[in-house]
């Protein structure tokens, strides 16, 4: 076993260890193996499993002193021997360190997300190569697009206006967060009760900007008695 600071500790958490390393062109390659003796079947949680071969994975990890790092991981495959499990086969898991089928460790993927969010695809890709992460613009953009949307807090300042479902015939109402500059909701009608009920469901709203429609004014007055409504 080889102790590599910042890598061995992370691998120990998921029952893996560094077995060796070598240079392959511009890359630093660490051989990684599991330390778990025999896993339990993830389907039936039985420990009656038999070795069923192995394969190699090569995810990229964070660079070391600017040198790109690749992990050469031996992934063991297992077959469950428990009656009733149907000979289920499964592989060693790298848990939260490398997600299944990912080409990057979780921590290097987080670094790519930061690059994408701050610099965009093309500039982020150029930065990633200079830093030793070596990702293309498509990879960085995919990482950013896979991020969960930011949590939307309770709006404070809301704009209300109508929008045409069928111009001249049927109109709905749009609610916009005027601080975040993003739409909050669409409803199919513009009746006073519909708008009032929507506003009542958002007790954090303090200021409403609305157009001259009488229904909007009435809805705002009823729902936000103690709040501030801005007429046009
Ligand atoms: Zn099983």
JSON list of C-alpha atoms and ligand atoms in Angstrom, two decimals:
[
{"chain": "A", "resi": 1, "resn": "UNK", "atom": "CA", "xyz": [0.00, 0.00, 0.00]},
{"chain": "A", "resi": 2, "resn": "UNK", "atom": "CA", "xyz": [1.18, 3.53, -0.80]},
{"chain": "A", "resi": 3, "resn": "UNK", "atom": "CA", "xyz": [0.15, 6.58, 1.21]},
{"chain": "A", "resi": 4, "resn": "UNK", "atom": "CA", "xyz": [-0.56, 9.59, -1.01]},
{"chain": "A", "resi": 5, "resn": "UNK", "atom": "CA", "xyz": [-1.67, 12.67, 0.94]},
{"chain": "A", "resi": 6, "resn": "UNK", "atom": "CA", "xyz": [-5.17, 13.93, 0.03]},
{"chain": "A", "resi": 7, "resn": "UNK", "atom": "CA", "xyz": [-5.83, 10.80, -2.01]},
{"chain": "A", "resi": 8, "resn": "UNK", "atom": "CA", "xyz": [-5.31, 7.87, 0.34]},
{"chain": "A", "resi": 9, "resn": "UNK", "atom": "CA", "xyz": [-7.51, 9.47, 3.01]},
{"chain": "A", "resi": 10, "resn": "UNK", "atom": "CA", "xyz": [-10.34, 9.99, 0.53]},
{"chain": "A", "resi": 11, "resn": "UNK", "atom": "CA", "xyz": [-10.03, 6.43, -0.76]},
{"chain": "A", "resi": 12, "resn": "UNK", "atom": "CA", "xyz": [-9.93, 4.91, 2.74]},
{"chain": "A", "resi": 13, "resn": "UNK", "atom": "CA", "xyz": [-13.45, 6.23, 3.35]},
{"chain": "A", "resi": 14, "resn": "UNK", "atom": "CA", "xyz": [-14.75, 4.09, 0.48]},
{"chain": "A", "resi": 15, "resn": "UNK", "atom": "CA", "xyz": [-12.56, 1.04, 1.30]},
{"chain": "A", "resi": 16, "resn": "UNK", "atom": "CA", "xyz": [-10.00, 1.58, -1.45]},
{"chain": "A", "resi": 17, "resn": "UNK", "atom": "CA", "xyz": [-6.26, 2.17, -1.39]},
{"chain": "A", "resi": 18, "resn": "UNK", "atom": "CA", "xyz": [-3.36, 3.30, -3.58]},
{"chain": "A", "resi": 19, "resn": "UNK", "atom": "CA", "xyz": [-1.34, 0.31, -4.79]},
{"chain": "A", "resi": 20, "resn": "UNK", "atom": "CA", "xyz": [1.27, 2.15, -6.88]},
{"chain": "A", "resi": 21, "resn": "UNK", "atom": "CA", "xyz": [1.85, 4.90, -9.40]},
{"chain": "A", "resi": 22, "resn": "UNK", "atom": "CA", "xyz": [3.63, 5.59, -12.68]},
{"chain": "A", "resi": 23, "resn": "UNK", "atom": "CA", "xyz": [3.97, 8.32, -15.28]},
{"chain": "A", "resi": 24, "resn": "UNK", "atom": "CA", "xyz": [2.21, 7.78, -18.61]},
{"chain": "A", "resi": 25, "resn": "UNK", "atom": "CA", "xyz": [3.22, 10.63, -20.90]},
{"chain": "A", "resi": 26, "resn": "UNK", "atom": "CA", "xyz": [1.98, 13.85, -19.33]},
{"chain": "A", "resi": 27, "resn": "UNK", "atom": "CA", "xyz": [-0.21, 12.00, -16.82]},
{"chain": "A", "resi": 28, "resn": "UNK", "atom": "CA", "xyz": [0.36, 10.73, -13.32]},
{"chain": "A", "resi": 29, "resn": "UNK", "atom": "CA", "xyz": [-1.42, 7.39, -12.94]},
{"chain": "A", "resi": 30, "resn": "UNK", "atom": "CA", "xyz": [-2.31, 5.87, -9.58]},
{"chain": "A", "resi": 31, "resn": "UNK", "atom": "CA", "xyz": [-3.28, 2.19, -9.37]},
{"chain": "A", "resi": 32, "resn": "UNK", "atom": "CA", "xyz": [-6.26, 1.80, -7.06]},
{"chain": "A", "resi": 33, "resn": "UNK", "atom": "CA", "xyz": [-7.72, -1.35, -5.54]},
{"chain": "A", "resi": 34, "resn": "UNK", "atom": "CA", "xyz": [-10.46, -2.23, -3.10]},
{"chain": "A", "resi": 35, "resn": "UNK", "atom": "CA", "xyz": [-9.67, -3.19, 0.49]},
{"chain": "A", "resi": 36, "resn": "UNK", "atom": "CA", "xyz": [-13.12, -4.67, 1.14]},
{"chain": "A", "resi": 37, "resn": "UNK", "atom": "CA", "xyz": [-12.92, -8.44, 1.51]},
{"chain": "A", "resi": 38, "resn": "UNK", "atom": "CA", "xyz": [-16.34, -9.44, 0.20]},
{"chain": "A", "resi": 39, "resn": "UNK", "atom": "CA", "xyz": [-19.25, -7.05, -0.35]},
{"chain": "A", "resi": 40, "resn": "UNK", "atom": "CA", "xyz": [-22.90, -7.80, 0.30]},
{"chain": "A", "resi": 41, "resn": "UNK", "atom": "CA", "xyz": [-25.34, -8.07, -2.59]},
{"chain": "A", "resi": 42, "resn": "UNK", "atom": "CA", "xyz": [-26.98, -4.64, -3.03]},
{"chain": "A", "resi": 43, "resn": "UNK", "atom": "CA", "xyz": [-30.25, -6.31, -4.03]},
{"chain": "A", "resi": 44, "resn": "UNK", "atom": "CA", "xyz": [-30.79, -8.83, -1.20]},
{"chain": "A", "resi": 45, "resn": "UNK", "atom": "CA", "xyz": [-27.99, -7.75, 1.24]},
{"chain": "A", "resi": 46, "resn": "UNK", "atom": "CA", "xyz": [-26.72, -11.33, 1.43]},
{"chain": "A", "resi": 47, "resn": "UNK", "atom": "CA", "xyz": [-22.99, -11.95, 1.85]},
{"chain": "A", "resi": 48, "resn": "UNK", "atom": "CA", "xyz": [-23.03, -15.17, -0.18]},
{"chain": "A", "resi": 49, "resn": "UNK", "atom": "CA", "xyz": [-21.32, -13.70, -3.23]},
{"chain": "A", "resi": 50, "resn": "UNK", "atom": "CA", "xyz": [-18.72, -15.15, -5.59]},
{"chain": "A", "resi": 51, "resn": "UNK", "atom": "CA", "xyz": [-16.04, -13.34, -7.61]},
{"chain": "A", "resi": 52, "resn": "UNK", "atom": "CA", "xyz": [-17.19, -12.83, -11.20]},
{"chain": "A", "resi": 53, "resn": "UNK", "atom": "CA", "xyz": [-14.20, -11.19, -12.90]},
{"chain": "A", "resi": 54, "resn": "UNK", "atom": "CA", "xyz": [-13.11, -7.58, -12.96]},
{"chain": "A", "resi": 55, "resn": "UNK", "atom": "CA", "xyz": [-12.61, -4.58, -15.26]},
{"chain": "A", "resi": 56, "resn": "UNK", "atom": "CA", "xyz": [-10.61, -1.36, -15.20]},
{"chain": "A", "resi": 57, "resn": "UNK", "atom": "CA", "xyz": [-11.93, 2.20, -14.85]},
{"chain": "A", "resi": 58, "resn": "UNK", "atom": "CA", "xyz": [-9.87, 5.29, -15.55]},
{"chain": "A", "resi": 59, "resn": "UNK", "atom": "CA", "xyz": [-11.54, 8.35, -14.02]},
{"chain": "A", "resi": 60, "resn": "UNK", "atom": "CA", "xyz": [-9.61, 11.61, -13.83]},
{"chain": "A", "resi": 61, "resn": "UNK", "atom": "CA", "xyz": [-8.92, 13.13, -10.42]},
{"chain": "A", "resi": 62, "resn": "UNK", "atom": "CA", "xyz": [-7.68, 16.54, -9.33]},
{"chain": "A", "resi": 63, "resn": "UNK", "atom": "CA", "xyz": [-4.24, 17.40, -10.80]},
{"chain": "A", "resi": 64, "resn": "UNK", "atom": "CA", "xyz": [-1.09, 17.10, -8.70]},
{"chain": "A", "resi": 65, "resn": "UNK", "atom": "CA", "xyz": [1.28, 20.10, -8.95]},
{"chain": "A", "resi": 66, "resn": "UNK", "atom": "CA", "xyz": [-0.37, 20.91, -12.28]},
{"chain": "A", "resi": 67, "resn": "UNK", "atom": "CA", "xyz": [0.10, 17.37, -13.59]},
{"chain": "A", "resi": 68, "resn": "UNK", "atom": "CA", "xyz": [-3.09, 15.62, -14.77]},
{"chain": "A", "resi": 69, "resn": "UNK", "atom": "CA", "xyz": [-3.99, 12.64, -12.60]},
{"chain": "A", "resi": 70, "resn": "UNK", "atom": "CA", "xyz": [-5.71, 9.47, -13.76]},
{"chain": "A", "resi": 71, "resn": "UNK", "atom": "CA", "xyz": [-6.88, 6.70, -11.45]},
{"chain": "A", "resi": 72, "resn": "UNK", "atom": "CA", "xyz": [-6.41, 3.16, -12.76]},
{"chain": "A", "resi": 73, "resn": "UNK", "atom": "CA", "xyz": [-9.07, 1.37, -10.72]},
{"chain": "A", "resi": 74, "resn": "UNK", "atom": "CA", "xyz": [-9.59, -2.36, -10.67]},
{"chain": "A", "resi": 75, "resn": "UNK", "atom": "CA", "xyz": [-13.32, -2.90, -10.25]},
{"chain": "A", "resi": 76, "resn": "UNK", "atom": "CA", "xyz": [-14.26, -6.38, -9.08]},
{"chain": "A", "resi": 77, "resn": "UNK", "atom": "CA", "xyz": [-17.47, -7.97, -10.29]},
{"chain": "A", "resi": 78, "resn": "UNK", "atom": "CA", "xyz": [-19.50, -10.28, -8.08]},
{"chain": "A", "resi": 79, "resn": "UNK", "atom": "CA", "xyz": [-22.37, -12.72, -8.46]},
{"chain": "A", "resi": 80, "resn": "UNK", "atom": "CA", "xyz": [-24.90, -13.23, -5.69]},
{"chain": "A", "resi": 81, "resn": "UNK", "atom": "CA", "xyz": [-25.33, -16.89, -4.78]},
{"chain": "A", "resi": 82, "resn": "UNK", "atom": "CA", "xyz": [-28.35, -16.44, -2.53]},
{"chain": "A", "resi": 83, "resn": "UNK", "atom": "CA", "xyz": [-31.36, -18.51, -3.58]},
{"chain": "A", "resi": 84, "resn": "UNK", "atom": "CA", "xyz": [-34.09, -16.29, -4.97]},
{"chain": "A", "resi": 85, "resn": "UNK", "atom": "CA", "xyz": [-31.75, -13.46, -6.11]},
{"chain": "A", "resi": 86, "resn": "UNK", "atom": "CA", "xyz": [-31.51, -14.82, -9.65]},
{"chain": "A", "resi": 87, "resn": "UNK", "atom": "CA", "xyz": [-27.70, -14.79, -9.81]},
{"chain": "A", "resi": 88, "resn": "UNK", "atom": "CA", "xyz": [-27.64, -11.03, -9.64]},
{"chain": "A", "resi": 89, "resn": "UNK", "atom": "CA", "xyz": [-24.25, -9.57, -10.67]},
{"chain": "A", "resi": 90, "resn": "UNK", "atom": "CA", "xyz": [-22.83, -6.30, -9.39]},
{"chain": "A", "resi": 91, "resn": "UNK", "atom": "CA", "xyz": [-19.56, -4.41, -9.11]},
{"chain": "A", "resi": 92, "resn": "UNK", "atom": "CA", "xyz": [-17.52, -2.81, -6.35]},
{"chain": "A", "resi": 93, "resn": "UNK", "atom": "CA", "xyz": [-18.78, 0.68, -5.66]},
{"chain": "A", "resi": 94, "resn": "UNK", "atom": "CA", "xyz": [-16.56, 3.73, -5.30]},
{"chain": "A", "resi": 95, "resn": "UNK", "atom": "CA", "xyz": [-19.32, 5.38, -3.33]},
{"chain": "A", "resi": 96, "resn": "UNK", "atom": "CA", "xyz": [-19.24, 9.14, -3.23]},
{"chain": "A", "resi": 97, "resn": "UNK", "atom": "CA", "xyz": [-15.70, 9.40, -4.65]},
{"chain": "A", "resi": 98, "resn": "UNK", "atom": "CA", "xyz": [-16.49, 8.41, -8.24]},
{"chain": "A", "resi": 99, "resn": "UNK", "atom": "CA", "xyz": [-20.07, 8.08, -9.44]},
{"chain": "A", "resi": 100, "resn": "UNK", "atom": "CA", "xyz": [-20.95, 5.07, -11.62]},
{"chain": "A", "resi": 101, "resn": "UNK", "atom": "CA", "xyz": [-19.94, 5.56, -15.29]},
{"chain": "A", "resi": 102, "resn": "UNK", "atom": "CA", "xyz": [-18.43, 8.99, -14.58]},
{"chain": "A", "resi": 103, "resn": "UNK", "atom": "CA", "xyz": [-15.09, 9.87, -16.21]},
{"chain": "A", "resi": 104, "resn": "UNK", "atom": "CA", "xyz": [-14.22, 12.21, -13.33]},
{"chain": "A", "resi": 105, "resn": "UNK", "atom": "CA", "xyz": [-13.97, 11.91, -9.56]},
{"chain": "A", "resi": 106, "resn": "UNK", "atom": "CA", "xyz": [-16.65, 13.86, -7.77]},
{"chain": "A", "resi": 107, "resn": "UNK", "atom": "CA", "xyz": [-14.16, 16.46, -6.53]},
{"chain": "A", "resi": 108, "resn": "UNK", "atom": "CA", "xyz": [-12.71, 17.06, -10.00]},
{"chain": "A", "resi": 109, "resn": "UNK", "atom": "CA", "xyz": [-16.22, 17.30, -11.41]},
{"chain": "A", "resi": 110, "resn": "UNK", "atom": "CA", "xyz": [-16.99, 19.97, -8.78]},
{"chain": "A", "resi": 111, "resn": "UNK", "atom": "CA", "xyz": [-13.91, 21.87, -9.97]},
{"chain": "A", "resi": 112, "resn": "UNK", "atom": "CA", "xyz": [-15.22, 21.70, -13.56]},
{"chain": "A", "resi": 113, "resn": "UNK", "atom": "CA", "xyz": [-18.61, 22.98, -12.39]},
{"chain": "A", "resi": 114, "resn": "UNK", "atom": "CA", "xyz": [-16.91, 25.98, -10.77]},
{"chain": "A", "resi": 115, "resn": "UNK", "atom": "CA", "xyz": [-14.93, 26.66, -13.95]},
{"chain": "A", "resi": 116, "resn": "UNK", "atom": "CA", "xyz": [-18.09, 26.45, -16.04]},
{"chain": "A", "resi": 117, "resn": "UNK", "atom": "CA", "xyz": [-20.13, 28.68, -13.76]},
{"chain": "A", "resi": 118, "resn": "UNK", "atom": "CA", "xyz": [-17.47, 31.37, -13.53]},
{"chain": "A", "resi": 119, "resn": "UNK", "atom": "CA", "xyz": [-15.94, 31.26, -17.02]},
{"chain": "A", "resi": 120, "resn": "UNK", "atom": "CA", "xyz": [-18.35, 29.46, -19.35]},
{"chain": "A", "resi": 121, "resn": "UNK", "atom": "CA", "xyz": [-17.60, 26.56, -21.68]},
{"chain": "A", "resi": 122, "resn": "UNK", "atom": "CA", "xyz": [-14.78, 27.72, -23.95]},
{"chain": "A", "resi": 123, "resn": "UNK", "atom": "CA", "xyz": [-12.88, 29.84, -21.43]},
{"chain": "A", "resi": 124, "resn": "UNK", "atom": "CA", "xyz": [-13.45, 27.19, -18.76]},
{"chain": "A", "resi": 125, "resn": "UNK", "atom": "CA", "xyz": [-11.98, 24.53, -21.05]},
{"chain": "A", "resi": 126, "resn": "UNK", "atom": "CA", "xyz": [-8.85, 26.63, -21.68]},
{"chain": "A", "resi": 127, "resn": "UNK", "atom": "CA", "xyz": [-8.46, 27.19, -17.94]},
{"chain": "A", "resi": 128, "resn": "UNK", "atom": "CA", "xyz": [-8.96, 23.50, -17.21]},
{"chain": "A", "resi": 129, "resn": "UNK", "atom": "CA", "xyz": [-6.07, 22.59, -19.51]},
{"chain": "A", "resi": 130, "resn": "UNK", "atom": "CA", "xyz": [-3.75, 25.13, -17.94]},
{"chain": "A", "resi": 131, "resn": "UNK", "atom": "CA", "xyz": [-4.68, 23.80, -14.49]},
{"chain": "A", "resi": 132, "resn": "UNK", "atom": "CA", "xyz": [-4.22, 20.14, -15.40]},
{"chain": "A", "resi": 133, "resn": "UNK", "atom": "CA", "xyz": [-7.89, 19.16, -15.45]},
{"chain": "A", "resi": 134, "resn": "UNK", "atom": "CA", "xyz": [-8.01, 18.89, -19.22]},
{"chain": "A", "resi": 135, "resn": "UNK", "atom": "CA", "xyz": [-11.72, 18.98, -19.97]},
{"chain": "A", "resi": 136, "resn": "UNK", "atom": "CA", "xyz": [-13.41, 20.10, -23.17]},
{"chain": "A", "resi": 137, "resn": "UNK", "atom": "CA", "xyz": [-16.06, 22.81, -23.38]},
{"chain": "A", "resi": 138, "resn": "UNK", "atom": "CA", "xyz": [-18.82, 20.22, -23.94]},
{"chain": "A", "resi": 139, "resn": "UNK", "atom": "CA", "xyz": [-17.82, 18.36, -20.78]},
{"chain": "A", "resi": 140, "resn": "UNK", "atom": "CA", "xyz": [-17.82, 21.53, -18.71]},
{"chain": "A", "resi": 141, "resn": "UNK", "atom": "CA", "xyz": [-21.19, 22.64, -20.06]},
{"chain": "A", "resi": 142, "resn": "UNK", "atom": "CA", "xyz": [-22.71, 19.21, -19.38]},
{"chain": "A", "resi": 143, "resn": "UNK", "atom": "CA", "xyz": [-21.46, 19.42, -15.79]},
{"chain": "A", "resi": 144, "resn": "UNK", "atom": "CA", "xyz": [-23.04, 22.85, -15.38]},
{"chain": "A", "resi": 145, "resn": "UNK", "atom": "CA", "xyz": [-26.33, 21.80, -16.97]},
{"chain": "A", "resi": 146, "resn": "UNK", "atom": "CA", "xyz": [-26.54, 18.81, -14.64]},
{"chain": "A", "resi": 147, "resn": "UNK", "atom": "CA", "xyz": [-26.43, 21.07, -11.58]},
{"chain": "A", "resi": 148, "resn": "UNK", "atom": "CA", "xyz": [-29.72, 21.37, -9.70]},
{"chain": "A", "resi": 149, "resn": "UNK", "atom": "CA", "xyz": [-31.44, 24.72, -10.20]},
{"chain": "A", "resi": 150, "resn": "UNK", "atom": "CA", "xyz": [-30.75, 27.24, -7.45]},
{"chain": "A", "resi": 151, "resn": "UNK", "atom": "CA", "xyz": [-33.34, 27.29, -4.70]},
{"chain": "A", "resi": 152, "resn": "UNK", "atom": "CA", "xyz": [-35.89, 30.02, -5.21]},
{"chain": "A", "resi": 153, "resn": "UNK", "atom": "CA", "xyz": [-36.61, 31.82, -1.99]},
{"chain": "A", "resi": 154, "resn": "UNK", "atom": "CA", "xyz": [-39.90, 33.40, -1.09]},
{"chain": "A", "resi": 155, "resn": "UNK", "atom": "CA", "xyz": [-40.32, 36.45, -3.35]},
{"chain": "A", "resi": 156, "resn": "UNK", "atom": "CA", "xyz": [-40.60, 39.90, -1.81]},
{"chain": "A", "resi": 157, "resn": "UNK", "atom": "CA", "xyz": [-41.26, 42.11, -4.83]},
{"chain": "A", "resi": 158, "resn": "UNK", "atom": "CA", "xyz": [-43.59, 40.74, -7.49]},
{"chain": "A", "resi": 159, "resn": "UNK", "atom": "CA", "xyz": [-44.90, 42.07, -10.77]},
{"chain": "A", "resi": 160, "resn": "UNK", "atom": "CA", "xyz": [-48.27, 40.97, -12.14]},
{"chain": "A", "resi": 161, "resn": "UNK", "atom": "CA", "xyz": [-49.43, 41.27, -15.73]},
{"chain": "A", "resi": 162, "resn": "UNK", "atom": "CA", "xyz": [-51.70, 39.49, -18.12]},
{"chain": "A", "resi": 163, "resn": "UNK", "atom": "CA", "xyz": [-50.62, 37.40, -21.09]},
{"chain": "A", "resi": 164, "resn": "UNK", "atom": "CA", "xyz": [-52.59, 36.14, -24.06]},
{"chain": "A", "resi": 165, "resn": "UNK", "atom": "CA", "xyz": [-53.50, 32.49, -24.33]},
{"chain": "A", "resi": 166, "resn": "UNK", "atom": "CA", "xyz": [-55.54, 33.43, -27.43]},
{"chain": "A", "resi": 167, "resn": "UNK", "atom": "CA", "xyz": [-55.20, 37.10, -28.29]},
{"chain": "A", "resi": 168, "resn": "UNK", "atom": "CA", "xyz": [-58.50, 38.91, -27.92]},
{"chain": "A", "resi": 169, "resn": "UNK", "atom": "CA", "xyz": [-60.22, 35.87, -26.41]},
{"chain": "A", "resi": 170, "resn": "UNK", "atom": "CA", "xyz": [-58.50, 34.40, -23.41]},
{"chain": "A", "resi": 171, "resn": "UNK", "atom": "CA", "xyz": [-55.87, 35.77, -21.07]},
{"chain": "A", "resi": 172, "resn": "UNK", "atom": "CA", "xyz": [-53.86, 34.38, -18.18]},
{"chain": "A", "resi": 173, "resn": "UNK", "atom": "CA", "xyz": [-51.71, 36.03, -15.51]},
{"chain": "A", "resi": 174, "resn": "UNK", "atom": "CA", "xyz": [-47.95, 35.99, -15.14]},
{"chain": "A", "resi": 175, "resn": "UNK", "atom": "CA", "xyz": [-46.16, 36.57, -11.84]},
{"chain": "A", "resi": 176, "resn": "UNK", "atom": "CA", "xyz": [-42.55, 37.79, -11.99]},
{"chain": "A", "resi": 177, "resn": "UNK", "atom": "CA", "xyz": [-39.97, 38.09, -9.21]},
{"chain": "A", "resi": 178, "resn": "UNK", "atom": "CA", "xyz": [-38.77, 41.64, -9.81]},
{"chain": "A", "resi": 179, "resn": "UNK", "atom": "CA", "xyz": [-35.65, 41.20, -7.67]},
{"chain": "A", "resi": 180, "resn": "UNK", "atom": "CA", "xyz": [-34.45, 38.00, -9.30]},
{"chain": "A", "resi": 181, "resn": "UNK", "atom": "CA", "xyz": [-35.77, 39.05, -12.75]},
{"chain": "A", "resi": 182, "resn": "UNK", "atom": "CA", "xyz": [-37.38, 35.70, -13.39]},
{"chain": "A", "resi": 183, "resn": "UNK", "atom": "CA", "xyz": [-40.90, 34.41, -13.95]},
{"chain": "A", "resi": 184, "resn": "UNK", "atom": "CA", "xyz": [-42.44, 32.73, -10.93]},
{"chain": "A", "resi": 185, "resn": "UNK", "atom": "CA", "xyz": [-45.70, 31.30, -12.22]},
{"chain": "A", "resi": 186, "resn": "UNK", "atom": "CA", "xyz": [-48.36, 31.38, -14.89]},
{"chain": "A", "resi": 187, "resn": "UNK", "atom": "CA", "xyz": [-52.03, 30.86, -14.23]},
{"chain": "A", "resi": 188, "resn": "UNK", "atom": "CA", "xyz": [-54.69, 30.39, -16.88]},
{"chain": "A", "resi": 189, "resn": "UNK", "atom": "CA", "xyz": [-57.03, 33.17, -15.73]},
{"chain": "A", "resi": 190, "resn": "UNK", "atom": "CA", "xyz": [-56.96, 36.79, -14.61]},
{"chain": "A", "resi": 191, "resn": "UNK", "atom": "CA", "xyz": [-59.96, 36.84, -12.33]},
{"chain": "A", "resi": 192, "resn": "UNK", "atom": "CA", "xyz": [-59.69, 38.66, -9.04]},
{"chain": "A", "resi": 193, "resn": "UNK", "atom": "CA", "xyz": [-60.15, 35.50, -6.95]},
{"chain": "A", "resi": 194, "resn": "UNK", "atom": "CA", "xyz": [-57.46, 33.58, -8.85]},
{"chain": "A", "resi": 195, "resn": "UNK", "atom": "CA", "xyz": [-54.88, 36.32, -8.41]},
{"chain": "A", "resi": 196, "resn": "UNK", "atom": "CA", "xyz": [-55.87, 36.95, -4.79]},
{"chain": "A", "resi": 197, "resn": "UNK", "atom": "CA", "xyz": [-55.50, 33.25, -3.94]},
{"chain": "A", "resi": 198, "resn": "UNK", "atom": "CA", "xyz": [-52.08, 33.08, -5.58]},
{"chain": "A", "resi": 199, "resn": "UNK", "atom": "CA", "xyz": [-50.86, 36.11, -3.62]},
{"chain": "A", "resi": 200, "resn": "UNK", "atom": "CA", "xyz": [-52.28, 34.69, -0.40]},
{"chain": "A", "resi": 201, "resn": "UNK", "atom": "CA", "xyz": [-50.18, 31.56, -0.87]},
{"chain": "A", "resi": 202, "resn": "UNK", "atom": "CA", "xyz": [-46.99, 33.68, -0.81]},
{"chain": "A", "resi": 203, "resn": "UNK", "atom": "CA", "xyz": [-47.02, 35.49, 2.53]},
{"chain": "A", "resi": 204, "resn": "UNK", "atom": "CA", "xyz": [-43.49, 36.81, 2.02]},
{"chain": "A", "resi": 205, "resn": "UNK", "atom": "CA", "xyz": [-44.56, 39.21, -0.73]},
{"chain": "A", "resi": 206, "resn": "UNK", "atom": "CA", "xyz": [-44.38, 42.80, 0.44]},
{"chain": "A", "resi": 207, "resn": "UNK", "atom": "CA", "xyz": [-44.54, 44.82, -2.77]},
{"chain": "A", "resi": 208, "resn": "UNK", "atom": "CA", "xyz": [-46.69, 44.23, -5.86]},
{"chain": "A", "resi": 209, "resn": "UNK", "atom": "CA", "xyz": [-46.35, 46.12, -9.12]},
{"chain": "A", "resi": 210, "resn": "UNK", "atom": "CA", "xyz": [-49.44, 45.67, -11.30]},
{"chain": "A", "resi": 211, "resn": "UNK", "atom": "CA", "xyz": [-51.16, 47.12, -14.31]},
{"chain": "A", "resi": 212, "resn": "UNK", "atom": "CA", "xyz": [-54.42, 49.05, -14.33]},
{"chain": "A", "resi": 213, "resn": "UNK", "atom": "CA", "xyz": [-56.72, 46.03, -14.48]},
{"chain": "A", "resi": 214, "resn": "UNK", "atom": "CA", "xyz": [-59.32, 46.51, -11.76]},
{"chain": "A", "resi": 215, "resn": "UNK", "atom": "CA", "xyz": [-59.27, 42.84, -10.83]},
{"chain": "A", "resi": 216, "resn": "UNK", "atom": "CA", "xyz": [-55.54, 42.98, -10.07]},
{"chain": "A", "resi": 217, "resn": "UNK", "atom": "CA", "xyz": [-55.98, 45.99, -7.84]},
{"chain": "A", "resi": 218, "resn": "UNK", "atom": "CA", "xyz": [-58.81, 44.38, -5.92]},
{"chain": "A", "resi": 219, "resn": "UNK", "atom": "CA", "xyz": [-56.94, 41.09, -5.59]},
{"chain": "A", "resi": 220, "resn": "UNK", "atom": "CA", "xyz": [-53.86, 42.89, -4.32]},
{"chain": "A", "resi": 221, "resn": "UNK", "atom": "CA", "xyz": [-55.78, 44.91, -1.75]},
{"chain": "A", "resi": 222, "resn": "UNK", "atom": "CA", "xyz": [-57.54, 41.83, -0.41]},
{"chain": "A", "resi": 223, "resn": "UNK", "atom": "CA", "xyz": [-54.52, 39.55, -0.25]},
{"chain": "A", "resi": 224, "resn": "UNK", "atom": "CA", "xyz": [-51.91, 42.03, 0.92]},
{"chain": "A", "resi": 225, "resn": "UNK", "atom": "CA", "xyz": [-53.77, 44.18, 3.37]},
{"chain": "A", "resi": 226, "resn": "UNK", "atom": "CA", "xyz": [-50.67, 45.07, 5.36]},
{"chain": "A", "resi": 227, "resn": "UNK", "atom": "CA", "xyz": [-48.30, 45.13, 2.45]},
{"chain": "A", "resi": 228, "resn": "UNK", "atom": "CA", "xyz": [-47.43, 47.77, -0.16]},
{"chain": "A", "resi": 229, "resn": "UNK", "atom": "CA", "xyz": [-48.96, 47.72, -3.63]},
{"chain": "A", "resi": 230, "resn": "UNK", "atom": "CA", "xyz": [-47.54, 50.00, -6.32]},
{"chain": "A", "resi": 231, "resn": "UNK", "atom": "CA", "xyz": [-50.14, 51.21, -8.80]},
{"chain": "A", "resi": 232, "resn": "UNK", "atom": "CA", "xyz": [-48.98, 51.96, -12.34]},
{"chain": "B", "resi": 1, "resn": "LIG", "atom": "ZN1", "xyz": [-28.57, -11.03, -3.95]}
]
